[in-house]
Amino acid sequence: PGWEDLATNVKSKIRQAGFMGVIRVRHTTSETFSVHKNRSWANFMHSRTTKVICALSVFGWFLYQPYMWLRHSGIPIRAKYRVQIPVTQFWRLISNKIGPYGFNSMADDELLGY
């Protein structure tokens, strides 16, 4: 409840910053992310360097992709949480991080020099 007001605020803030394109703000109820095991082989296979080397080699990427697809095993985990904060209080937290290119979570940190 109340996310429509927040969406309106986000759209108007982006427009005020100079963006003239189409703006869509969506409320999703699911979030997906990946976690891999903290083992040497897993870290090596998921590292950027390994991906770049495989992509630059002639046959590397054709071996890397099927291997990673076969080794991948997903486990769905259902997490249930609810954040209860008024829209006005949430808007104070995010309003200075919204610009013509969307949301920038580091906006305050850049000003502070972090």
Short mmCIF file of C-alpha atoms in Angstrom, two decimals:
data_model
loop_
_atom_site.label_atom_id
_atom_site.label_comp_id
_atom_site.label_asym_id
_atom_site.label_seq_id
_atom_site.Cartn_x
_atom_site.Cartn_y
_atom_site.Cartn_z
CA PRO A 1 0.00 0.00 0.00
CA GLY A 2 1.23 3.45 -0.88
CA TRP A 3 3.77 2.37 -3.47
CA GLU A 4 1.77 4.21 -6.16
CA ASP A 5 2.57 7.51 -4.40
CA LEU A 6 6.21 6.54 -4.31
CA ALA A 7 6.14 5.67 -8.03
CA THR A 8 4.65 9.08 -8.81
CA ASN A 9 7.37 10.80 -6.78
CA VAL A 10 10.10 8.82 -8.56
CA LYS A 11 8.70 9.67 -12.00
CA SER A 12 8.41 13.38 -11.23
CA LYS A 13 11.93 13.50 -9.75
CA ILE A 14 13.42 11.87 -12.89
CA ARG A 15 11.45 14.28 -15.13
CA GLN A 16 12.69 17.26 -13.10
CA ALA A 17 16.26 16.03 -13.57
CA GLY A 18 15.82 16.34 -17.34
CA PHE A 19 14.88 12.87 -18.60
CA MET A 20 12.28 13.09 -21.37
CA GLY A 21 11.78 9.39 -22.25
CA VAL A 22 9.25 6.82 -21.10
CA ILE A 23 9.45 6.02 -17.38
CA ARG A 24 8.04 2.82 -15.90
CA VAL A 25 8.12 2.10 -12.19
CA ARG A 26 7.16 -1.45 -11.25
CA HIS A 27 6.53 -3.08 -7.92
CA THR A 28 7.73 -6.67 -7.87
CA THR A 29 7.07 -9.24 -5.21
CA SER A 30 9.95 -11.56 -6.03
CA GLU A 31 13.69 -11.18 -6.18
CA THR A 32 16.23 -13.64 -7.57
CA PHE A 33 19.95 -13.75 -6.91
CA SER A 34 22.75 -16.30 -7.12
CA VAL A 35 25.11 -17.51 -4.44
CA HIS A 36 27.99 -19.85 -5.21
CA LYS A 37 30.02 -21.96 -2.85
CA ASN A 38 33.07 -20.34 -1.33
CA ARG A 39 35.50 -22.97 -2.57
CA SER A 40 38.65 -22.45 -4.62
CA TRP A 41 37.29 -24.11 -7.77
CA ALA A 42 33.94 -22.28 -7.60
CA ASN A 43 35.68 -18.94 -7.01
CA PHE A 44 38.02 -19.62 -9.94
CA MET A 45 35.19 -20.56 -12.31
CA HIS A 46 33.08 -17.52 -11.35
CA SER A 47 35.96 -15.03 -11.50
CA ARG A 48 35.97 -12.33 -14.17
CA THR A 49 39.45 -13.32 -15.30
CA THR A 50 38.36 -16.87 -16.10
CA LYS A 51 35.35 -15.58 -18.03
CA VAL A 52 37.48 -13.15 -20.04
CA ILE A 53 40.09 -15.80 -20.87
CA CYS A 54 37.37 -18.23 -21.96
CA ALA A 55 35.63 -15.57 -24.05
CA LEU A 56 38.88 -14.55 -25.77
CA SER A 57 39.99 -18.08 -26.57
CA VAL A 58 38.58 -19.83 -29.64
CA PHE A 59 36.98 -22.82 -27.92
CA GLY A 60 37.02 -21.71 -24.27
CA TRP A 61 33.58 -20.16 -24.14
CA PHE A 62 32.01 -23.21 -25.84
CA LEU A 63 33.45 -25.37 -23.06
CA TYR A 64 32.84 -22.93 -20.20
CA GLN A 65 29.11 -22.32 -20.81
CA PRO A 66 27.98 -25.98 -20.96
CA TYR A 67 30.19 -26.86 -17.99
CA MET A 68 28.69 -24.06 -15.89
CA TRP A 69 25.17 -24.97 -17.00
CA LEU A 70 25.65 -28.63 -16.07
CA ARG A 71 27.28 -27.85 -12.71
CA HIS A 72 24.64 -25.29 -11.71
CA SER A 73 22.14 -26.48 -9.17
CA GLY A 74 19.50 -24.11 -7.91
CA ILE A 75 17.76 -24.37 -4.58
CA PRO A 76 14.69 -22.17 -4.18
CA ILE A 77 14.46 -20.49 -0.81
CA ARG A 78 11.35 -18.69 0.28
CA ALA A 79 11.97 -15.69 2.47
CA LYS A 80 9.09 -13.77 3.91
CA TYR A 81 9.64 -10.28 5.18
CA ARG A 82 7.76 -7.02 5.38
CA VAL A 83 9.25 -3.58 5.66
CA GLN A 84 6.90 -1.21 7.39
CA ILE A 85 8.02 2.34 6.82
CA PRO A 86 5.87 5.29 5.77
CA VAL A 87 6.29 6.43 2.15
CA THR A 88 7.35 9.92 3.26
CA GLN A 89 10.15 8.53 5.43
CA PHE A 90 11.33 6.18 2.64
CA TRP A 91 11.21 9.06 0.14
CA ARG A 92 13.60 11.07 2.36
CA LEU A 93 16.07 8.16 2.15
CA ILE A 94 16.04 7.80 -1.65
CA SER A 95 15.04 11.18 -3.13
CA ASN A 96 18.59 12.55 -3.45
CA LYS A 97 19.73 9.34 -5.18
CA ILE A 98 17.37 9.67 -8.15
CA GLY A 99 18.54 11.45 -11.28
CA PRO A 100 18.03 11.55 -15.06
CA TYR A 101 19.58 8.08 -15.41
CA GLY A 102 17.51 6.43 -12.69
CA PHE A 103 18.58 5.32 -9.23
CA ASN A 104 22.19 5.72 -8.06
CA SER A 105 22.72 4.09 -4.67
CA MET A 106 26.18 5.67 -4.34
CA ALA A 107 24.97 9.29 -4.75
CA ASP A 108 25.51 10.27 -1.09
CA ASP A 109 28.77 8.33 -0.87
CA GLU A 110 30.23 10.20 -3.86
CA LEU A 111 29.43 13.54 -2.24
CA LEU A 112 31.05 12.43 1.01
CA GLY A 113 34.15 11.09 -0.73
CA TYR A 114 33.75 7.36 0.01
#
